[in-house]
Amino acid sequence: MPPAHILNAPTRLMKDIGYGKGYAYDHDADEGFSGQDYWPEEMQAQDFYEPTDRGFEARVRERIEFWNQRRRELQQSGPEAG
């Protein structure tokens, strides 16, 4: 099951039980990145792509590392920092 904060709450009942609560819209964040984690709580994050150190993929690797670090920083500082 996806985390409740990313689930749509089209009914009052769904809203009352927490669907959508705490969701941070990336485009509303100062950096355009909220740092939220969308993996189910009982599931460890997975990597589906690992760029090489060659050519443009080296830059892609740098960006992925940057966003992973930024996500850790935002999650440690709490939701008010996003």
PDB file of N, CA and C in Angstrom:
ATOM      1  N   MET A   1       0.842  -1.184   0.000  1.00  0.00           N
ATOM      2  CA  MET A   1       0.000   0.000   0.000  1.00  0.00           C
ATOM      3  C   MET A   1       0.887   1.247   0.000  1.00  0.00           C
ATOM      4  N   PRO A   2       0.615   2.200  -0.857  1.00  0.00           N
ATOM      5  CA  PRO A   2       1.379   3.450  -0.857  1.00  0.00           C
ATOM      6  C   PRO A   2       1.151   4.206   0.454  1.00  0.00           C
ATOM      7  N   PRO A   3       2.079   5.082   0.819  1.00  0.00           N
ATOM      8  CA  PRO A   3       1.883   5.887   2.023  1.00  0.00           C
ATOM      9  C   PRO A   3       0.596   6.715   1.906  1.00  0.00           C
ATOM     10  N   ALA A   4      -0.124   6.874   3.007  1.00  0.00           N
ATOM     11  CA  ALA A   4      -1.409   7.580   2.988  1.00  0.00           C
ATOM     12  C   ALA A   4      -1.275   9.022   2.510  1.00  0.00           C
ATOM     13  N   HIS A   5      -0.119   9.662   2.770  1.00  0.00           N
ATOM     14  CA  HIS A   5       0.006  11.073   2.402  1.00  0.00           C
ATOM     15  C   HIS A   5       0.017  11.311   0.897  1.00  0.00           C
ATOM     16  N   ILE A   6       0.252  10.265   0.102  1.00  0.00           N
ATOM     17  CA  ILE A   6       0.232  10.487  -1.348  1.00  0.00           C
ATOM     18  C   ILE A   6      -1.056   9.981  -2.000  1.00  0.00           C
ATOM     19  N   LEU A   7      -1.956   9.446  -1.189  1.00  0.00           N
ATOM     20  CA  LEU A   7      -3.215   8.946  -1.728  1.00  0.00           C
ATOM     21  C   LEU A   7      -4.241  10.067  -1.820  1.00  0.00           C
ATOM     22  N   ASN A   8      -4.993  10.085  -2.895  1.00  0.00           N
ATOM     23  CA  ASN A   8      -6.044  11.066  -3.104  1.00  0.00           C
ATOM     24  C   ASN A   8      -7.167  10.830  -2.091  1.00  0.00           C
ATOM     25  N   ALA A   9      -7.770  11.907  -1.620  1.00  0.00           N
ATOM     26  CA  ALA A   9      -8.871  11.813  -0.660  1.00  0.00           C
ATOM     27  C   ALA A   9     -10.141  12.416  -1.275  1.00  0.00           C
ATOM     28  N   PRO A  10     -10.799  11.686  -2.190  1.00  0.00           N
ATOM     29  CA  PRO A  10     -11.979  12.246  -2.849  1.00  0.00           C
ATOM     30  C   PRO A  10     -13.228  12.251  -1.965  1.00  0.00           C
ATOM     31  N   THR A  11     -13.199  11.552  -0.841  1.00  0.00           N
ATOM     32  CA  THR A  11     -14.360  11.543   0.050  1.00  0.00           C
ATOM     33  C   THR A  11     -13.962  12.054   1.432  1.00  0.00           C
ATOM     34  N   ARG A  12     -14.947  12.490   2.206  1.00  0.00           N
ATOM     35  CA  ARG A  12     -14.689  12.980   3.564  1.00  0.00           C
ATOM     36  C   ARG A  12     -14.109  11.857   4.420  1.00  0.00           C
ATOM     37  N   LEU A  13     -14.607  10.648   4.282  1.00  0.00           N
ATOM     38  CA  LEU A  13     -14.100   9.519   5.063  1.00  0.00           C
ATOM     39  C   LEU A  13     -12.608   9.312   4.805  1.00  0.00           C
ATOM     40  N   MET A  14     -12.218   9.323   3.540  1.00  0.00           N
ATOM     41  CA  MET A  14     -10.807   9.120   3.208  1.00  0.00           C
ATOM     42  C   MET A  14      -9.948  10.246   3.790  1.00  0.00           C
ATOM     43  N   LYS A  15     -10.446  11.463   3.736  1.00  0.00           N
ATOM     44  CA  LYS A  15      -9.724  12.590   4.321  1.00  0.00           C
ATOM     45  C   LYS A  15      -9.632  12.424   5.840  1.00  0.00           C
ATOM     46  N   ASP A  16     -10.727  11.999   6.465  1.00  0.00           N
ATOM     47  CA  ASP A  16     -10.759  11.819   7.923  1.00  0.00           C
ATOM     48  C   ASP A  16      -9.791  10.738   8.404  1.00  0.00           C
ATOM     49  N   ILE A  17      -9.545   9.720   7.586  1.00  0.00           N
ATOM     50  CA  ILE A  17      -8.635   8.658   8.020  1.00  0.00           C
ATOM     51  C   ILE A  17      -7.187   8.924   7.592  1.00  0.00           C
ATOM     52  N   GLY A  18      -6.933  10.107   7.014  1.00  0.00           N
ATOM     53  CA  GLY A  18      -5.559  10.535   6.789  1.00  0.00           C
ATOM     54  C   GLY A  18      -5.043  10.522   5.369  1.00  0.00           C
ATOM     55  N   TYR A  19      -5.871  10.146   4.409  1.00  0.00           N
ATOM     56  CA  TYR A  19      -5.393  10.172   3.038  1.00  0.00           C
ATOM     57  C   TYR A  19      -5.039  11.613   2.650  1.00  0.00           C
ATOM     58  N   GLY A  20      -3.870  11.803   2.076  1.00  0.00           N
ATOM     59  CA  GLY A  20      -3.426  13.120   1.628  1.00  0.00           C
ATOM     60  C   GLY A  20      -2.849  13.997   2.728  1.00  0.00           C
ATOM     61  N   LYS A  21      -2.969  13.608   3.989  1.00  0.00           N
ATOM     62  CA  LYS A  21      -2.474  14.435   5.095  1.00  0.00           C
ATOM     63  C   LYS A  21      -0.942  14.463   5.087  1.00  0.00           C
ATOM     64  N   GLY A  22      -0.396  15.663   5.095  1.00  0.00           N
ATOM     65  CA  GLY A  22       1.046  15.823   5.121  1.00  0.00           C
ATOM     66  C   GLY A  22       1.710  15.802   3.752  1.00  0.00           C
ATOM     67  N   TYR A  23       0.911  15.708   2.687  1.00  0.00           N
ATOM     68  CA  TYR A  23       1.491  15.700   1.345  1.00  0.00           C
ATOM     69  C   TYR A  23       2.083  17.066   1.030  1.00  0.00           C
ATOM     70  N   ALA A  24       3.284  17.081   0.506  1.00  0.00           N
ATOM     71  CA  ALA A  24       3.938  18.320   0.091  1.00  0.00           C
ATOM     72  C   ALA A  24       4.097  18.296  -1.424  1.00  0.00           C
ATOM     73  N   TYR A  25       3.475  19.238  -2.086  1.00  0.00           N
ATOM     74  CA  TYR A  25       3.541  19.354  -3.537  1.00  0.00           C
ATOM     75  C   TYR A  25       4.907  19.930  -3.908  1.00  0.00           C
ATOM     76  N   ASP A  26       5.695  19.170  -4.642  1.00  0.00           N
ATOM     77  CA  ASP A  26       7.060  19.582  -4.968  1.00  0.00           C
ATOM     78  C   ASP A  26       7.137  21.001  -5.548  1.00  0.00           C
ATOM     79  N   HIS A  27       6.221  21.351  -6.424  1.00  0.00           N
ATOM     80  CA  HIS A  27       6.281  22.651  -7.091  1.00  0.00           C
ATOM     81  C   HIS A  27       6.010  23.817  -6.140  1.00  0.00           C
ATOM     82  N   ASP A  28       5.432  23.527  -4.973  1.00  0.00           N
ATOM     83  CA  ASP A  28       5.218  24.576  -3.974  1.00  0.00           C
ATOM     84  C   ASP A  28       6.436  24.782  -3.080  1.00  0.00           C
ATOM     85  N   ALA A  29       7.366  23.852  -3.091  1.00  0.00           N
ATOM     86  CA  ALA A  29       8.574  23.968  -2.268  1.00  0.00           C
ATOM     87  C   ALA A  29       9.517  24.996  -2.876  1.00  0.00           C
ATOM     88  N   ASP A  30      10.299  25.657  -2.024  1.00  0.00           N
ATOM     89  CA  ASP A  30      11.216  26.702  -2.493  1.00  0.00           C
ATOM     90  C   ASP A  30      12.126  26.220  -3.616  1.00  0.00           C
ATOM     91  N   GLU A  31      12.652  25.007  -3.494  1.00  0.00           N
ATOM     92  CA  GLU A  31      13.578  24.468  -4.491  1.00  0.00           C
ATOM     93  C   GLU A  31      12.873  23.647  -5.567  1.00  0.00           C
ATOM     94  N   GLY A  32      11.539  23.541  -5.475  1.00  0.00           N
ATOM     95  CA  GLY A  32      10.805  22.681  -6.400  1.00  0.00           C
ATOM     96  C   GLY A  32      11.006  21.211  -6.083  1.00  0.00           C
ATOM     97  N   PHE A  33      11.387  20.928  -4.833  1.00  0.00           N
ATOM     98  CA  PHE A  33      11.677  19.559  -4.403  1.00  0.00           C
ATOM     99  C   PHE A  33      11.356  19.457  -2.919  1.00  0.00           C
ATOM    100  N   SER A  34      10.361  18.645  -2.564  1.00  0.00           N
ATOM    101  CA  SER A  34       9.942  18.531  -1.167  1.00  0.00           C
ATOM    102  C   SER A  34      10.799  17.564  -0.366  1.00  0.00           C
ATOM    103  N   GLY A  35      11.412  16.607  -1.043  1.00  0.00           N
ATOM    104  CA  GLY A  35      12.212  15.609  -0.344  1.00  0.00           C
ATOM    105  C   GLY A  35      11.392  14.486   0.246  1.00  0.00           C
ATOM    106  N   GLN A  36      10.086  14.454  -0.024  1.00  0.00           N
ATOM    107  CA  GLN A  36       9.248  13.401   0.539  1.00  0.00           C
ATOM    108  C   GLN A  36       9.616  12.045  -0.030  1.00  0.00           C
ATOM    109  N   ASP A  37       9.361  11.037   0.762  1.00  0.00           N
ATOM    110  CA  ASP A  37       9.611   9.654   0.387  1.00  0.00           C
ATOM    111  C   ASP A  37       8.270   9.025   0.017  1.00  0.00           C
ATOM    112  N   TYR A  38       8.203   8.388  -1.120  1.00  0.00           N
ATOM    113  CA  TYR A  38       6.942   7.818  -1.583  1.00  0.00           C
ATOM    114  C   TYR A  38       6.899   6.295  -1.507  1.00  0.00           C
ATOM    115  N   TRP A  39       7.905   5.687  -0.902  1.00  0.00           N
ATOM    116  CA  TRP A  39       7.912   4.239  -0.740  1.00  0.00           C
ATOM    117  C   TRP A  39       6.999   3.844   0.415  1.00  0.00           C
ATOM    118  N   PRO A  40       6.292   2.715   0.291  1.00  0.00           N
ATOM    119  CA  PRO A  40       5.509   2.230   1.430  1.00  0.00           C
ATOM    120  C   PRO A  40       6.426   2.044   2.643  1.00  0.00           C
ATOM    121  N   GLU A  41       5.898   2.313   3.841  1.00  0.00           N
ATOM    122  CA  GLU A  41       6.708   2.250   5.056  1.00  0.00           C
ATOM    123  C   GLU A  41       7.402   0.908   5.238  1.00  0.00           C
ATOM    124  N   GLU A  42       6.726  -0.163   4.875  1.00  0.00           N
ATOM    125  CA  GLU A  42       7.295  -1.493   5.090  1.00  0.00           C
ATOM    126  C   GLU A  42       8.241  -1.934   3.965  1.00  0.00           C
ATOM    127  N   MET A  43       8.517  -1.034   3.035  1.00  0.00           N
ATOM    128  CA  MET A  43       9.353  -1.378   1.886  1.00  0.00           C
ATOM    129  C   MET A  43      10.579  -0.476   1.829  1.00  0.00           C
ATOM    130  N   GLN A  44      11.725  -1.068   1.660  1.00  0.00           N
ATOM    131  CA  GLN A  44      12.970  -0.311   1.517  1.00  0.00           C
ATOM    132  C   GLN A  44      13.043   0.304   0.117  1.00  0.00           C
ATOM    133  N   ALA A  45      13.577   1.517   0.043  1.00  0.00           N
ATOM    134  CA  ALA A  45      13.741   2.180  -1.255  1.00  0.00           C
ATOM    135  C   ALA A  45      14.618   1.323  -2.162  1.00  0.00           C
ATOM    136  N   GLN A  46      14.304   1.359  -3.450  1.00  0.00           N
ATOM    137  CA  GLN A  46      15.041   0.568  -4.428  1.00  0.00           C
ATOM    138  C   GLN A  46      15.607   1.480  -5.513  1.00  0.00           C
ATOM    139  N   ASP A  47      16.711   1.057  -6.084  1.00  0.00           N
ATOM    140  CA  ASP A  47      17.297   1.753  -7.223  1.00  0.00           C
ATOM    141  C   ASP A  47      16.984   0.955  -8.484  1.00  0.00           C
ATOM    142  N   PHE A  48      16.370   1.611  -9.449  1.00  0.00           N
ATOM    143  CA  PHE A  48      16.033   0.945 -10.701  1.00  0.00           C
ATOM    144  C   PHE A  48      16.985   1.325 -11.827  1.00  0.00           C
ATOM    145  N   TYR A  49      17.833   2.302 -11.569  1.00  0.00           N
ATOM    146  CA  TYR A  49      18.760   2.770 -12.590  1.00  0.00           C
ATOM    147  C   TYR A  49      20.029   3.225 -11.901  1.00  0.00           C
ATOM    148  N   GLU A  50      21.156   2.775 -12.385  1.00  0.00           N
ATOM    149  CA  GLU A  50      22.446   3.222 -11.866  1.00  0.00           C
ATOM    150  C   GLU A  50      23.305   3.665 -13.042  1.00  0.00           C
ATOM    151  N   PRO A  51      23.461   4.979 -13.199  1.00  0.00           N
ATOM    152  CA  PRO A  51      24.237   5.476 -14.335  1.00  0.00           C
ATOM    153  C   PRO A  51      25.713   5.130 -14.204  1.00  0.00           C
ATOM    154  N   THR A  52      26.376   5.032 -15.330  1.00  0.00           N
ATOM    155  CA  THR A  52      27.814   4.761 -15.347  1.00  0.00           C
ATOM    156  C   THR A  52      28.579   6.049 -15.055  1.00  0.00           C
ATOM    157  N   ASP A  53      29.884   5.970 -15.037  1.00  0.00           N
ATOM    158  CA  ASP A  53      30.734   7.149 -14.846  1.00  0.00           C
ATOM    159  C   ASP A  53      31.204   7.713 -16.187  1.00  0.00           C
ATOM    160  N   ARG A  54      30.611   7.270 -17.278  1.00  0.00           N
ATOM    161  CA  ARG A  54      31.026   7.688 -18.613  1.00  0.00           C
ATOM    162  C   ARG A  54      30.042   8.693 -19.204  1.00  0.00           C
ATOM    163  N   GLY A  55      30.581   9.632 -19.938  1.00  0.00           N
ATOM    164  CA  GLY A  55      29.765  10.563 -20.713  1.00  0.00           C
ATOM    165  C   GLY A  55      28.726  11.302 -19.876  1.00  0.00           C
ATOM    166  N   PHE A  56      27.572  11.534 -20.484  1.00  0.00           N
ATOM    167  CA  PHE A  56      26.504  12.277 -19.822  1.00  0.00           C
ATOM    168  C   PHE A  56      25.994  11.559 -18.584  1.00  0.00           C
ATOM    169  N   GLU A  57      26.116  10.241 -18.557  1.00  0.00           N
ATOM    170  CA  GLU A  57      25.633   9.489 -17.399  1.00  0.00           C
ATOM    171  C   GLU A  57      26.373   9.891 -16.124  1.00  0.00           C
ATOM    172  N   ALA A  58      27.606  10.354 -16.242  1.00  0.00           N
ATOM    173  CA  ALA A  58      28.340  10.827 -15.063  1.00  0.00           C
ATOM    174  C   ALA A  58      27.629  12.037 -14.453  1.00  0.00           C
ATOM    175  N   ARG A  59      27.095  12.915 -15.286  1.00  0.00           N
ATOM    176  CA  ARG A  59      26.336  14.067 -14.787  1.00  0.00           C
ATOM    177  C   ARG A  59      25.013  13.626 -14.188  1.00  0.00           C
ATOM    178  N   VAL A  60      24.389  12.648 -14.817  1.00  0.00           N
ATOM    179  CA  VAL A  60      23.141  12.111 -14.271  1.00  0.00           C
ATOM    180  C   VAL A  60      23.402  11.517 -12.883  1.00  0.00           C
ATOM    181  N   ARG A  61      24.497  10.785 -12.741  1.00  0.00           N
ATOM    182  CA  ARG A  61      24.870  10.202 -11.447  1.00  0.00           C
ATOM    183  C   ARG A  61      25.032  11.303 -10.391  1.00  0.00           C
ATOM    184  N   GLU A  62      25.698  12.403 -10.758  1.00  0.00           N
ATOM    185  CA  GLU A  62      25.880  13.518  -9.831  1.00  0.00           C
ATOM    186  C   GLU A  62      24.538  14.091  -9.383  1.00  0.00           C
ATOM    187  N   ARG A  63      23.615  14.255 -10.321  1.00  0.00           N
ATOM    188  CA  ARG A  63      22.290  14.800  -9.982  1.00  0.00           C
ATOM    189  C   ARG A  63      21.531  13.860  -9.067  1.00  0.00           C
ATOM    190  N   ILE A  64      21.572  12.569  -9.335  1.00  0.00           N
ATOM    191  CA  ILE A  64      20.895  11.596  -8.476  1.00  0.00           C
ATOM    192  C   ILE A  64      21.479  11.657  -7.067  1.00  0.00           C
ATOM    193  N   GLU A  65      22.794  11.715  -6.963  1.00  0.00           N
ATOM    194  CA  GLU A  65      23.442  11.808  -5.656  1.00  0.00           C
ATOM    195  C   GLU A  65      23.051  13.097  -4.942  1.00  0.00           C
ATOM    196  N   PHE A  66      22.979  14.197  -5.683  1.00  0.00           N
ATOM    197  CA  PHE A  66      22.572  15.474  -5.095  1.00  0.00           C
ATOM    198  C   PHE A  66      21.169  15.378  -4.514  1.00  0.00           C
ATOM    199  N   TRP A  67      20.209  14.855  -5.297  1.00  0.00           N
ATOM    200  CA  TRP A  67      18.821  14.783  -4.821  1.00  0.00           C
ATOM    201  C   TRP A  67      18.683  13.805  -3.658  1.00  0.00           C
ATOM    202  N   ASN A  68      19.426  12.716  -3.677  1.00  0.00           N
ATOM    203  CA  ASN A  68      19.384  11.787  -2.543  1.00  0.00           C
ATOM    204  C   ASN A  68      19.891  12.458  -1.272  1.00  0.00           C
ATOM    205  N   GLN A  69      20.984  13.217  -1.383  1.00  0.00           N
ATOM    206  CA  GLN A  69      21.514  13.945  -0.228  1.00  0.00           C
ATOM    207  C   GLN A  69      20.537  15.007   0.237  1.00  0.00           C
ATOM    208  N   ARG A  70      19.965  15.748  -0.695  1.00  0.00           N
ATOM    209  CA  ARG A  70      19.006  16.808  -0.343  1.00  0.00           C
ATOM    210  C   ARG A  70      17.777  16.209   0.330  1.00  0.00           C
ATOM    211  N   ARG A  71      17.310  15.053  -0.137  1.00  0.00           N
ATOM    212  CA  ARG A  71      16.166  14.380   0.478  1.00  0.00           C
ATOM    213  C   ARG A  71      16.485  14.030   1.934  1.00  0.00           C
ATOM    214  N   ARG A  72      17.694  13.489   2.178  1.00  0.00           N
ATOM    215  CA  ARG A  72      18.091  13.153   3.549  1.00  0.00           C
ATOM    216  C   ARG A  72      18.090  14.399   4.430  1.00  0.00           C
ATOM    217  N   GLU A  73      18.625  15.507   3.918  1.00  0.00           N
ATOM    218  CA  GLU A  73      18.666  16.751   4.688  1.00  0.00           C
ATOM    219  C   GLU A  73      17.263  17.247   5.021  1.00  0.00           C
ATOM    220  N   LEU A  74      16.379  17.233   4.035  1.00  0.00           N
ATOM    221  CA  LEU A  74      15.011  17.721   4.257  1.00  0.00           C
ATOM    222  C   LEU A  74      14.252  16.816   5.225  1.00  0.00           C
ATOM    223  N   GLN A  75      14.458  15.518   5.125  1.00  0.00           N
ATOM    224  CA  GLN A  75      13.758  14.603   6.016  1.00  0.00           C
ATOM    225  C   GLN A  75      14.265  14.742   7.456  1.00  0.00           C
ATOM    226  N   GLN A  76      15.535  15.068   7.632  1.00  0.00           N
ATOM    227  CA  GLN A  76      16.082  15.248   8.980  1.00  0.00           C
ATOM    228  C   GLN A  76      15.597  16.557   9.602  1.00  0.00           C
ATOM    229  N   SER A  77      15.389  17.580   8.768  1.00  0.00           N
ATOM    230  CA  SER A  77      14.996  18.885   9.300  1.00  0.00           C
ATOM    231  C   SER A  77      13.491  18.992   9.503  1.00  0.00           C
ATOM    232  N   GLY A  78      12.717  18.041   8.977  1.00  0.00           N
ATOM    233  CA  GLY A  78      11.277  18.040   9.179  1.00  0.00           C
ATOM    234  C   GLY A  78      10.517  18.697   8.054  1.00  0.00           C
ATOM    235  N   PRO A  79       9.184  18.548   8.052  1.00  0.00           N
ATOM    236  CA  PRO A  79       8.352  19.034   6.952  1.00  0.00           C
ATOM    237  C   PRO A  79       8.320  20.545   6.816  1.00  0.00           C
ATOM    238  N   GLU A  80       8.580  21.286   7.892  1.00  0.00           N
ATOM    239  CA  GLU A  80       8.526  22.742   7.789  1.00  0.00           C
ATOM    240  C   GLU A  80       9.654  23.312   6.953  1.00  0.00           C
ATOM    241  N   ALA A  81      10.717  22.528   6.725  1.00  0.00           N
ATOM    242  CA  ALA A  81      11.853  23.021   5.939  1.00  0.00           C
ATOM    243  C   ALA A  81      11.604  22.926   4.452  1.00  0.00           C
ATOM    244  N   GLY A  82      10.654  22.071   4.014  1.00  0.00           N
ATOM    245  CA  GLY A  82      10.398  21.858   2.591  1.00  0.00           C
ATOM    246  C   GLY A  82       9.646  22.965   2.030  1.00  0.00           C
TER     247      GLY A  82
END
